[in-house]
GROMACS .gro file of C-alpha atoms in nm:
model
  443
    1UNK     CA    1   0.524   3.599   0.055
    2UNK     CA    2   0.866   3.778   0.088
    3UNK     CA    3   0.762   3.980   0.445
    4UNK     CA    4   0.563   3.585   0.565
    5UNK     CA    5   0.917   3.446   0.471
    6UNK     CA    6   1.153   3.717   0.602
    7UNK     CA    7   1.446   3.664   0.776
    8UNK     CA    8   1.422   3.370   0.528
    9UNK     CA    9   1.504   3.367   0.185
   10UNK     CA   10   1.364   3.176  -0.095
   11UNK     CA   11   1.652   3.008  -0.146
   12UNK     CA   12   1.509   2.800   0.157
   13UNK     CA   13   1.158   2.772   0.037
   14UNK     CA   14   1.341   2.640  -0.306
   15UNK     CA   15   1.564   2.436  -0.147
   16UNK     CA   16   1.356   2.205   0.069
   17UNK     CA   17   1.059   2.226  -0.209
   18UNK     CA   18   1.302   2.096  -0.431
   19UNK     CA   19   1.464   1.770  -0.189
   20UNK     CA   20   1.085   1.691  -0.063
   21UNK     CA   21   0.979   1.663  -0.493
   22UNK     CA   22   1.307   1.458  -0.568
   23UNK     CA   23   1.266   1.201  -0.286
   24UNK     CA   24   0.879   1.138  -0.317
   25UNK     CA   25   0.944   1.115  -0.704
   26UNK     CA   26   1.181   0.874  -0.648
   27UNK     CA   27   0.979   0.622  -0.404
   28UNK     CA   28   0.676   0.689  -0.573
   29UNK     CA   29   0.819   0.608  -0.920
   30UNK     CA   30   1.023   0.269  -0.743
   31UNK     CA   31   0.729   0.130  -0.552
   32UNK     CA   32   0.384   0.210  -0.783
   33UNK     CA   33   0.378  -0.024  -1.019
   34UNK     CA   34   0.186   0.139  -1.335
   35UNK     CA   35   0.128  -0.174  -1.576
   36UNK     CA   36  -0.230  -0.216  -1.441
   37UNK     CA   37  -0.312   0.123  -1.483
   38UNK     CA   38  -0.451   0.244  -1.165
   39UNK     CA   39  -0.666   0.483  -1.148
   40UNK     CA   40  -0.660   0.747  -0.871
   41UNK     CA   41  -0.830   0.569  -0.559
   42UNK     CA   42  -0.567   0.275  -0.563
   43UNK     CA   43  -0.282   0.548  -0.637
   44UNK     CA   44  -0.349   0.738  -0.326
   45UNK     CA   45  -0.306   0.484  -0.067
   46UNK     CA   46   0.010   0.407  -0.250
   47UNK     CA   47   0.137   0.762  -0.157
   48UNK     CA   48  -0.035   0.771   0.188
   49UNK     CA   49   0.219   0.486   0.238
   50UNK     CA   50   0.546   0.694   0.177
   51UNK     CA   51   0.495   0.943   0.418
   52UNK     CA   52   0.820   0.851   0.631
   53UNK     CA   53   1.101   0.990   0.421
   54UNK     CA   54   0.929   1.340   0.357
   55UNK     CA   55   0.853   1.331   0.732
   56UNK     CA   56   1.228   1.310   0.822
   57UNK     CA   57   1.339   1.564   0.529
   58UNK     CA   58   1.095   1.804   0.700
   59UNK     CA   59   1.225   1.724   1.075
   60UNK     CA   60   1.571   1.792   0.920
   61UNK     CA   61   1.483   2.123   0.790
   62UNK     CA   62   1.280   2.228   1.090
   63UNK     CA   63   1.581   2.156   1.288
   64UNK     CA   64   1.777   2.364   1.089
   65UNK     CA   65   1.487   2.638   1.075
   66UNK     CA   66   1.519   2.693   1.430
   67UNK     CA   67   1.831   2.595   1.506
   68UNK     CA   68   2.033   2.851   1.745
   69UNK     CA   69   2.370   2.882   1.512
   70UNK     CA   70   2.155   2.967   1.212
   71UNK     CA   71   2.172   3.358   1.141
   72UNK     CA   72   1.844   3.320   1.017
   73UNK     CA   73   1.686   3.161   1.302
   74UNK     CA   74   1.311   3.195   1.393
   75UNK     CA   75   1.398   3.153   1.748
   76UNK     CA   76   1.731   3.313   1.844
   77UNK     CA   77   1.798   3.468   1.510
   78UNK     CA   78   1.777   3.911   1.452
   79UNK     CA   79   1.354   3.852   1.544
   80UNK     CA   80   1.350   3.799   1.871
   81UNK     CA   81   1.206   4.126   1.985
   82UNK     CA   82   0.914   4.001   1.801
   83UNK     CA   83   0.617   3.787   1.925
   84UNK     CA   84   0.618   3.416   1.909
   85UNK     CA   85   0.429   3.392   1.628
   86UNK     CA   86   0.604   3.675   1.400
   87UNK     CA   87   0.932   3.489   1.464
   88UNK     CA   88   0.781   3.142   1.418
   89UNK     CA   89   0.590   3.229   1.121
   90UNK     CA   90   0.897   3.240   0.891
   91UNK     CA   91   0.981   2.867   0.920
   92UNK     CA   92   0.649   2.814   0.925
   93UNK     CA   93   0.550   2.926   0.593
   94UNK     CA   94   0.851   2.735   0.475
   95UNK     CA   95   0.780   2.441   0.616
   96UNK     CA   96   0.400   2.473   0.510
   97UNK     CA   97   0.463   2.571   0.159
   98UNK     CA   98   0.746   2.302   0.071
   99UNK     CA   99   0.549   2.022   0.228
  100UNK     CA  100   0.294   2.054  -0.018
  101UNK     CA  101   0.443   2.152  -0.313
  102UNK     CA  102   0.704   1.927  -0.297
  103UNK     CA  103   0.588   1.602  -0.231
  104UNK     CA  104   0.280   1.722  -0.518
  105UNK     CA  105   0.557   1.781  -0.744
  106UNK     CA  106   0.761   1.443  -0.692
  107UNK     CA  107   0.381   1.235  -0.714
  108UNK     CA  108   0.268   1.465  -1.035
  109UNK     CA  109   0.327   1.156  -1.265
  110UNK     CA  110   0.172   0.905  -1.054
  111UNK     CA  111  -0.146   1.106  -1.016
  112UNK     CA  112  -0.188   1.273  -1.350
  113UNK     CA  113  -0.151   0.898  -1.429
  114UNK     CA  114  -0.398   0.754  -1.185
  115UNK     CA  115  -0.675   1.075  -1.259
  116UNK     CA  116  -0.632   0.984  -1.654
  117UNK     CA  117  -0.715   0.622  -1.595
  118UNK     CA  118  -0.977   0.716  -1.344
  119UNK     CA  119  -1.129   1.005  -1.166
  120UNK     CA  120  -1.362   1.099  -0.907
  121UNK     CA  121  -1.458   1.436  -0.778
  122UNK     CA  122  -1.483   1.185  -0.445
  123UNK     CA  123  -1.107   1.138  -0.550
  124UNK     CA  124  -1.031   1.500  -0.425
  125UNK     CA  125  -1.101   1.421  -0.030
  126UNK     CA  126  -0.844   1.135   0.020
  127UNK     CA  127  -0.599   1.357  -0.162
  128UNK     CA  128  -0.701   1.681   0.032
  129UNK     CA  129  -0.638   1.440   0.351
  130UNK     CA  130  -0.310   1.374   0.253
  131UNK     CA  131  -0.197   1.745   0.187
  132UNK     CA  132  -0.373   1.782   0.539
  133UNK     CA  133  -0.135   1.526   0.718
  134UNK     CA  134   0.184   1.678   0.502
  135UNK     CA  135   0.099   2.000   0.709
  136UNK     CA  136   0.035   1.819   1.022
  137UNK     CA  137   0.360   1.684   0.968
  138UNK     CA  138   0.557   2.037   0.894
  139UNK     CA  139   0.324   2.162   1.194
  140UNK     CA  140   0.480   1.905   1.429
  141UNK     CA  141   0.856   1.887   1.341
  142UNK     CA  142   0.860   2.279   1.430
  143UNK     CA  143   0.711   2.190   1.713
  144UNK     CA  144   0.955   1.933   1.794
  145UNK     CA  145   1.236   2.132   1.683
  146UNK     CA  146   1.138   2.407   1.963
  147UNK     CA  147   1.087   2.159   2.197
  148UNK     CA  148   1.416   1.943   2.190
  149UNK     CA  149   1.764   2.033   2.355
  150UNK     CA  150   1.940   2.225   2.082
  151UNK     CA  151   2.216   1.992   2.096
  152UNK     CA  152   2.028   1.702   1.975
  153UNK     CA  153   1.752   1.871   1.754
  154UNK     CA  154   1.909   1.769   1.452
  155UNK     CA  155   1.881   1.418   1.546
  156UNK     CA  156   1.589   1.354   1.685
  157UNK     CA  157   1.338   1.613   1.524
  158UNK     CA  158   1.366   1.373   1.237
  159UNK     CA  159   1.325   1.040   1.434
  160UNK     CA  160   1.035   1.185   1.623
  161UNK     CA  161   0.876   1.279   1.309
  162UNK     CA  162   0.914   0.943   1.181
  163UNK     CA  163   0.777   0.776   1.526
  164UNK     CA  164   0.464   0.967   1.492
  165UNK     CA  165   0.388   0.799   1.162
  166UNK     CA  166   0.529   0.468   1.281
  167UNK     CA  167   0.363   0.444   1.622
  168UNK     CA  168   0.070   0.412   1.559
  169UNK     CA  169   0.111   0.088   1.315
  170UNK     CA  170   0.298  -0.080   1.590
  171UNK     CA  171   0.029   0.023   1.842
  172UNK     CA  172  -0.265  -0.122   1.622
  173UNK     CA  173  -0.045  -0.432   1.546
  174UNK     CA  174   0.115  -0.536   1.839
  175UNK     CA  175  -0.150  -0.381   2.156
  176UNK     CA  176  -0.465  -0.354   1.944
  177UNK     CA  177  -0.396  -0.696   1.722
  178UNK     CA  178  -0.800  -0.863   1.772
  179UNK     CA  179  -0.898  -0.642   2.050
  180UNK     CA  180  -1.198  -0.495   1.814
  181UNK     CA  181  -1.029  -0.169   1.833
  182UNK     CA  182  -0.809   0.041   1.603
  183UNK     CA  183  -0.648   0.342   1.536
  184UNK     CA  184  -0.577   0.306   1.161
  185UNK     CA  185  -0.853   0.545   1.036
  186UNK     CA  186  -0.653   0.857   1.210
  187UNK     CA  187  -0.336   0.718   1.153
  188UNK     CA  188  -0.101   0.906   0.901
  189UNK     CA  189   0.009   0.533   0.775
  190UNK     CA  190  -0.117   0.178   0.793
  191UNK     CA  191   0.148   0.014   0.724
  192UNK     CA  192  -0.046  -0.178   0.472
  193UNK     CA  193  -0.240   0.004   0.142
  194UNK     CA  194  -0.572  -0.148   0.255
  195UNK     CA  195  -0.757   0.016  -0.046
  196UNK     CA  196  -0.639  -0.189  -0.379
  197UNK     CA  197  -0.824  -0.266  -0.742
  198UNK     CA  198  -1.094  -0.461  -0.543
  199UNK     CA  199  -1.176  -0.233  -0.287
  200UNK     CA  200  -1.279   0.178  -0.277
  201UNK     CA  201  -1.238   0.416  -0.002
  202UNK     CA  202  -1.510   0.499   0.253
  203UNK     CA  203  -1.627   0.882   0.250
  204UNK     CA  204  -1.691   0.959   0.565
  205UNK     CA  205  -1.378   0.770   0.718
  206UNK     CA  206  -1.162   1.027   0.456
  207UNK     CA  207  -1.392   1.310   0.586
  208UNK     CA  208  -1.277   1.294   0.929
  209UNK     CA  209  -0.876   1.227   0.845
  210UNK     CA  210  -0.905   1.537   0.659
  211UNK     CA  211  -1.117   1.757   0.966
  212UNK     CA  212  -0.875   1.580   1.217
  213UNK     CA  213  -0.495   1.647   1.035
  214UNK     CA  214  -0.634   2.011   0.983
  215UNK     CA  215  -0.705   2.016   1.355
  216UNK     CA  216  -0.380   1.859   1.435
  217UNK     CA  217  -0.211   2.111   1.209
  218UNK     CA  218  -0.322   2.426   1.367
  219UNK     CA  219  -0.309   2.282   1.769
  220UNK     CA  220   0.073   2.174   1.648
  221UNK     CA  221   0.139   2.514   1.545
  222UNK     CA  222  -0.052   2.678   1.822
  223UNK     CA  223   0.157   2.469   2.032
  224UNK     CA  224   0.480   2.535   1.853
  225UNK     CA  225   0.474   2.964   1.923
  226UNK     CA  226   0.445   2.847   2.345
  227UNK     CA  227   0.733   2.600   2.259
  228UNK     CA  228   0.866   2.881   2.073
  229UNK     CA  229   0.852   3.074   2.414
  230UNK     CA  230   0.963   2.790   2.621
  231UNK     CA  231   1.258   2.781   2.427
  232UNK     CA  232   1.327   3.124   2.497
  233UNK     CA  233   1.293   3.189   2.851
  234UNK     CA  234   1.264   2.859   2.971
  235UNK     CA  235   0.949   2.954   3.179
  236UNK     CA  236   0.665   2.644   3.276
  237UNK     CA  237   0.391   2.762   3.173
  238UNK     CA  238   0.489   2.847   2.825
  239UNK     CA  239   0.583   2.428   2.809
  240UNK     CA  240   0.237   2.331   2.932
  241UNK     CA  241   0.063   2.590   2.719
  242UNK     CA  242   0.205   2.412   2.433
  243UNK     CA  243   0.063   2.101   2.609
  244UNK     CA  244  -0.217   2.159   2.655
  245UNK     CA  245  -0.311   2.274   2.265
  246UNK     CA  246  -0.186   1.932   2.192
  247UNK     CA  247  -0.519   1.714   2.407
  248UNK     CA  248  -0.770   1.798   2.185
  249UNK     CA  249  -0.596   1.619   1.857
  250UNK     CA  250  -0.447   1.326   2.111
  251UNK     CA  251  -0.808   1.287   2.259
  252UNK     CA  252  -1.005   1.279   1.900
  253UNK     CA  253  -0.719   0.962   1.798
  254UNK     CA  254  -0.775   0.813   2.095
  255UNK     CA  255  -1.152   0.820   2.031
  256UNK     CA  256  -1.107   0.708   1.682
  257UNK     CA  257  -0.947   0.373   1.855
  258UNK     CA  258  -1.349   0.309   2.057
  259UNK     CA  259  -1.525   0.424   1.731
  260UNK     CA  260  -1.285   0.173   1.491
  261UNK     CA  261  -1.496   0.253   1.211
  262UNK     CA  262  -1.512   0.109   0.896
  263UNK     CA  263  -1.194   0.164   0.666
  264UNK     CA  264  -1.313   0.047   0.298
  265UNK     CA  265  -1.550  -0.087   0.100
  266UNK     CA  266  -1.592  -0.220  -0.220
  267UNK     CA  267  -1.543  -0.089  -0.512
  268UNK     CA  268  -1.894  -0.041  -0.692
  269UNK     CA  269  -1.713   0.183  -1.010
  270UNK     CA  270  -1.817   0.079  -1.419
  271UNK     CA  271  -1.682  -0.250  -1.526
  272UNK     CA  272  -1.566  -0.466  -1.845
  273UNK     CA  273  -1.673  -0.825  -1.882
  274UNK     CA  274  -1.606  -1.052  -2.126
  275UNK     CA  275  -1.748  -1.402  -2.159
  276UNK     CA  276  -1.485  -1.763  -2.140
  277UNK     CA  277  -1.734  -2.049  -2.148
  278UNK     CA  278  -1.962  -2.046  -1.893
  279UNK     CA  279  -1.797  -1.782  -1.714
  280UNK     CA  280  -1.792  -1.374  -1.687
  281UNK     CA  281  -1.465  -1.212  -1.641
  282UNK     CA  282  -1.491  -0.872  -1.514
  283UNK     CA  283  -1.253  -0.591  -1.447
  284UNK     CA  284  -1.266  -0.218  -1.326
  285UNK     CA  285  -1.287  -0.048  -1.700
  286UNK     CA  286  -0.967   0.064  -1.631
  287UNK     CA  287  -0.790  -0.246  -1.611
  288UNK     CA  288  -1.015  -0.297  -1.955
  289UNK     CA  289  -0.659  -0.381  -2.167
  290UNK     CA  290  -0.593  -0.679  -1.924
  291UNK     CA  291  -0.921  -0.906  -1.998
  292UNK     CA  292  -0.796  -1.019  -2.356
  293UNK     CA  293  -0.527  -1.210  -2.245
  294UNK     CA  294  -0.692  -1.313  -1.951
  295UNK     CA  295  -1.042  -1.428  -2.080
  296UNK     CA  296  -0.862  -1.670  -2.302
  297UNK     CA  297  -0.640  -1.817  -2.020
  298UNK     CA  298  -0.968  -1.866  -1.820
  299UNK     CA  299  -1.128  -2.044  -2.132
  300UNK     CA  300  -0.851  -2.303  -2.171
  301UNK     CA  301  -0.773  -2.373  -1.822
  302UNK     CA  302  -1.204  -2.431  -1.767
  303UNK     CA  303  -1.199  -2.678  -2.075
  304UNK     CA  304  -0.898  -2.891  -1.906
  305UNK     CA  305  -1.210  -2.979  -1.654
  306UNK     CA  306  -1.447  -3.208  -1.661
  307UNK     CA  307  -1.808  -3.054  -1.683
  308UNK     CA  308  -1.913  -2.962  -1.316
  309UNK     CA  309  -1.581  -2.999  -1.170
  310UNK     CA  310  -1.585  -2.673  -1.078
  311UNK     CA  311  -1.908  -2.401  -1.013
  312UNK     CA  312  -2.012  -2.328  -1.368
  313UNK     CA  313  -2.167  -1.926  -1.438
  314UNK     CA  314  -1.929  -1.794  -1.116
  315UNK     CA  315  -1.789  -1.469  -1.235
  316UNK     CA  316  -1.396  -1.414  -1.246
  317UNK     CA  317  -1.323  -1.058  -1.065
  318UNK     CA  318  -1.185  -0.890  -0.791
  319UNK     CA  319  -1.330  -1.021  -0.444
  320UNK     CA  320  -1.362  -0.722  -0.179
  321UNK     CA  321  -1.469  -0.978   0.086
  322UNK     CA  322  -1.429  -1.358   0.112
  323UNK     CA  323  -1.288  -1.509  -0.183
  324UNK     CA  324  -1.415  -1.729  -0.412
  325UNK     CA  325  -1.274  -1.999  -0.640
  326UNK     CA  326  -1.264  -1.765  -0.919
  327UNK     CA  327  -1.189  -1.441  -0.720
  328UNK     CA  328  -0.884  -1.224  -0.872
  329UNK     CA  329  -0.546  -1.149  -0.652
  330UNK     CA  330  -0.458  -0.778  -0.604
  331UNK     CA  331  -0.224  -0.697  -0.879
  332UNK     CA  332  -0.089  -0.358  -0.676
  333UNK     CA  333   0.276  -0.593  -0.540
  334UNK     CA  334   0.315  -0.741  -0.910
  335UNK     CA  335   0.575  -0.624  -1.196
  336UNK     CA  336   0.352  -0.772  -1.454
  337UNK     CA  337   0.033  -0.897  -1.588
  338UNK     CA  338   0.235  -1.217  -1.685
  339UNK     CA  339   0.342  -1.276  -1.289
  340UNK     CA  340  -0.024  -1.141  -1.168
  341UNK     CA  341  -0.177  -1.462  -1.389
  342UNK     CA  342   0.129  -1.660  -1.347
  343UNK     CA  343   0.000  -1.685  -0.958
  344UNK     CA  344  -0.367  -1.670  -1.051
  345UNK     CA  345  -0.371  -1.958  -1.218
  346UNK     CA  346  -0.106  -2.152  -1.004
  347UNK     CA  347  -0.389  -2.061  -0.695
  348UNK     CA  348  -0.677  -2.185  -0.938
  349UNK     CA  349  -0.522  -2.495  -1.003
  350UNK     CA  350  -0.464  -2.606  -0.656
  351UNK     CA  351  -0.778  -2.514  -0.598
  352UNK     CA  352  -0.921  -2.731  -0.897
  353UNK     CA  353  -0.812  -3.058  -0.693
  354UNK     CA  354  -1.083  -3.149  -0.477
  355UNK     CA  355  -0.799  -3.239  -0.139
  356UNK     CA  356  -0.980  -3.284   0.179
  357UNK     CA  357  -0.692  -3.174   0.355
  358UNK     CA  358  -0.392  -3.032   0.163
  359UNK     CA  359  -0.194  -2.959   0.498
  360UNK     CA  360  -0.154  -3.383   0.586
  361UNK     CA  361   0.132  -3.529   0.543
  362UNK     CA  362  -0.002  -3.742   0.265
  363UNK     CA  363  -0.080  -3.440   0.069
  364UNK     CA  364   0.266  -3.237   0.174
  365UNK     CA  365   0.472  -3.529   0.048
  366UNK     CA  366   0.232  -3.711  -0.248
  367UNK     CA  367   0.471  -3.516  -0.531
  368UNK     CA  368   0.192  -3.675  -0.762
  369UNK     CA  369  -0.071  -3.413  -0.657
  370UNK     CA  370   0.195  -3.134  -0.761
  371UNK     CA  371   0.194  -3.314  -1.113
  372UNK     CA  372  -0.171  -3.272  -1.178
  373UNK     CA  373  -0.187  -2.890  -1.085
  374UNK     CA  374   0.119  -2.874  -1.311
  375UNK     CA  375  -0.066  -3.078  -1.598
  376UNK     CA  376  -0.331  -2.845  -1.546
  377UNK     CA  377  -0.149  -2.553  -1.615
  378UNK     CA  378   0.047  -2.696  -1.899
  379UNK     CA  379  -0.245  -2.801  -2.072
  380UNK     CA  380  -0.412  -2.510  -2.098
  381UNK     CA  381  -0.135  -2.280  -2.204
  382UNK     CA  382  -0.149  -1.996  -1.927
  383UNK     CA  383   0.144  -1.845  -1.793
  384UNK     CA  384   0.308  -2.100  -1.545
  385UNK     CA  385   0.446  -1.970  -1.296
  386UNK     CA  386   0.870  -2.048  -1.162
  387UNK     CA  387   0.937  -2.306  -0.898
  388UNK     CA  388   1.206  -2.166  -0.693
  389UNK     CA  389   1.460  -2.523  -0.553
  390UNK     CA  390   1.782  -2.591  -0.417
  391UNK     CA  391   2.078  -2.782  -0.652
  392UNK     CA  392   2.147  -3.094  -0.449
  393UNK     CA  393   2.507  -3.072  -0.630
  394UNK     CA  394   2.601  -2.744  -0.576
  395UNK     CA  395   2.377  -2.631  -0.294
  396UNK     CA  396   2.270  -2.300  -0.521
  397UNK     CA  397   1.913  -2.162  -0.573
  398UNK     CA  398   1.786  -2.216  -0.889
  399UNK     CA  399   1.469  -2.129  -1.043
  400UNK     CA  400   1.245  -2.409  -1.288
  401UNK     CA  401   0.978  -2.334  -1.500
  402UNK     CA  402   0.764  -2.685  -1.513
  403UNK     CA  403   0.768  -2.873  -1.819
  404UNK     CA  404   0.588  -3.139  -1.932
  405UNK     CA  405   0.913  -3.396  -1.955
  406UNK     CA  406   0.967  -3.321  -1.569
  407UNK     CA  407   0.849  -3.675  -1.466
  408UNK     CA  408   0.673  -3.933  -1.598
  409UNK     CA  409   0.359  -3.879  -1.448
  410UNK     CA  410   0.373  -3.553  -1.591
  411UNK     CA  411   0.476  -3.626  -1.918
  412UNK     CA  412   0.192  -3.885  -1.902
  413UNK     CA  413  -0.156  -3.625  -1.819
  414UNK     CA  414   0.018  -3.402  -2.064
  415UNK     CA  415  -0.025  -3.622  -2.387
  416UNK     CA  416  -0.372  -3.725  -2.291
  417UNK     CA  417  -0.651  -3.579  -2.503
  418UNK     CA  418  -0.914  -3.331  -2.332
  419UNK     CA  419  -1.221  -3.629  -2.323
  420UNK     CA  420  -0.916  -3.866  -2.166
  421UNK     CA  421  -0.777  -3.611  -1.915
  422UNK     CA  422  -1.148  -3.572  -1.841
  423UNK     CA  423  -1.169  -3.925  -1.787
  424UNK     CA  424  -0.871  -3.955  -1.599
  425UNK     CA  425  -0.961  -3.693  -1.336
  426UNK     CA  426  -1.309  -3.850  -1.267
  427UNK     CA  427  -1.193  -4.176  -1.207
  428UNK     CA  428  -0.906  -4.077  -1.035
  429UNK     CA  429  -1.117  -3.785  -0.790
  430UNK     CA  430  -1.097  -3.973  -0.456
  431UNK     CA  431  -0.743  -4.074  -0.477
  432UNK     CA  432  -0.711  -3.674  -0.565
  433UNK     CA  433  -0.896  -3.582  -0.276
  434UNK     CA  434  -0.694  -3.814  -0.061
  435UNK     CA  435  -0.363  -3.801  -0.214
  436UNK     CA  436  -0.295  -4.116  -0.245
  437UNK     CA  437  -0.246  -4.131  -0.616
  438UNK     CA  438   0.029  -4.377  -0.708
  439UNK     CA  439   0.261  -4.478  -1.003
  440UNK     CA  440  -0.013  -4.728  -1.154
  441UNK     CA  441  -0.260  -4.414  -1.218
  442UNK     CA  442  -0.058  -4.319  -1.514
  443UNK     CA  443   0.038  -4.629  -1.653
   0.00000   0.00000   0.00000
């Protein structure tokens, strides 16, 4: 390791190893939240996600690798009587070594984590594609770092790093947006996780983003010994050498884009059921610890409703297609499995009144409506989520938790028993559905 690394010291190696662990530790350990226990498969697309910051840490260093004024230089530095690649391979190595180490050491909690709550040996080819588009990355900002005017490597290495990950979400977003194509599957980012608790990853599509960042690793550095050159003696053809190694990667994405293939699909792993009336609730086994508390919320909020109100023996799960009436929402952007069922059940009980139309006016301003969903809730005991208003008097935000002394109409479906809510909602079903429910329904 000492000759690959000389002129360089390990005090560089250490260095940016070190920087690349401390900032993906930090992101990863801010933006993964762990209370559902995810296992491996929803971890990963977390991390694929947070590629940005170690991309501009390694343009920074690569800057500095082959920066002129460095003594050490790969470039200019006491090598230069060697060939491109002896005096490239130095920064190389560095670049190569601390790009995966680090960022493995900063995610070593999340994914020790996510392989004790679930693994896969399938898990191992997502993860193997995202070592293999760390060293694309460290492949690319030495090749930047060659390529750029010396006096503004330091600036933009980094930024072009960053643009390579970031390009191609605002070409499939704002070019590609219901065209039929896309170039997410090659993409180092989505800009979205895509693959969550519902949802699994697709083989084949992490098959070819691990054959195609290898390939884009070793054109990059290919590339970066004629930049290397270039940068040297300033000659053309050295410039479209380092070109030309960079079609083959830049024709496979562009193919991807025709292909478009399919990114995920669902998740077909063991399950845990339990039973609330006439319904199933279901989780991924390793969100096992969260049915409890949720079977019993189900139960109650079902038993506010009179008997074929709503589909009776639909299961209560994740949805990786269309969803359905009982489908679960992704709890990967929640804090809590208090806040994941406070907007379950919030979504199930709009849902539980039959509207026709909830986006008429009668509907948007009927605040009667809003009092039945609320009764709903209330009744059955499940976490209700906060209603977010403006103080008239002071013009501040302020945040309300419903309660059942909020109105009258409220306070009214509240003290009912179940057989009179039940009665209530039945009679009252096509003023529901029109919203045009009045003060004398709760009198």
């Amino acid at each position: 390791m000492r000759t690959a690394l000389f002129p360089l010291s390990f005090r560089w190696l250490a260095a940016l190893t070190g920087i690349l662990a401390l900032v993906c530790a930090v992101v990863s350990w801010w933006l993964i939240p762990t209370w559902a226990n995810p296992e491996l498969r929803v971890v990963l697309p977390f991390l694929r996600e947070q590629l940005i910051l170690p991309a501009v840490v390694l343009g920074v260093a690569a800057a500095i690798l082959f920066n002129p004024h460095n003594k050490s230089c790969a470039s200019f530095g006491p090598a230069t009587s060697l060939s491109a690649w002896q005096r490239c391979r130095p920064a190389l190595v560095t670049l190569w070594v601390s790009a995966v180490v680090g960022p493995l050491l900063g995610w070593s909690y999340p994914l020790i984590r996510g392989a004790m709550a679930g693994f896969r040996l399938v898990d191992l080819v997502p993860l193997l594609a995202l070592l293999a588009a760390l060293l694309a990355l460290a492949s690319l900002a030495a090749l930047f770092a060659n390529l750029l005017p010396r006096i503004w490597t330091v600036v933009l290495t980094p930024v072009l790093c960053a643009l390579v990950i970031v390009a191609p979400v605002a070409l499939d977003n704002l070019l590609l947006s219901d065209s039929g194509f896309s170039v997410f599957s090659l993409a180092f980012m989505r800009g979205f996780r895509l693959i969550s608790f519902p949802t699994d990853a697709v083989l084949s599509v992490e098959v070819l983003r691990l054959l195609y960042f290898l390939l884009l690793a070793v054109c990059a550095t290919i590339a970066t010994t004629h930049a290397n050159m270039f940068s040297l003696t300033a000659r053309r053809p050295s410039l479209l050498r380092a070109a030309a190694f960079l079609v083959p990667p830049v024709a496979v994405f562009a193919a991807s884009a025709a292909v478009s293939p399919v990114l995920v699909g669902p998740y077909t792993g063991p399950t845990t059921c339990d039973v609330a009336g006439n319904h199933k609730v279901c989780l991924p086994s390793a969100q096992a610890h969260m049915l409890p508390g949720l079977t019993a919320h189900v139960a109650t909020f079902v038993e506010q409703l009179p008997p074929g109100w709503v589909p009776d023996d639909e299961t209560v799960a994740f949805s990786p297609g269309n969803s359905t009436y009982f489908s679960l929402p992704d709890p990967s952007d929640v804090a809590s499995q208090q806040e994941w069922e406070e907007i379950y059940f919030a979504s199930l009980a709009q849902g539980a009144l039959p509207l026709h139309d909830p986006t008429n006016d009668a509907c948007l301003s009927n605040s009667f409506t809003g009092d039945v969903a609320n009764a709903l809730l209330l009744r059955s005991g499940v976490p209700v989520a906060p209603v977010h208003a403006l103080n008239e008097t002071t013009g501040e935000s302020i945040t309300i938790v419903p309660r059942a002394d909020d109105s009258p109409a409220l306070a009214f479906l509240t003290g009912l028993s179940n057989e009179e809510f039940h009665g209530w909602l039945t009679a009252n079903r096509e003023a529901l559905a029109t919203c045009t429910l009045s003060e004398e329904a709760f009198e």
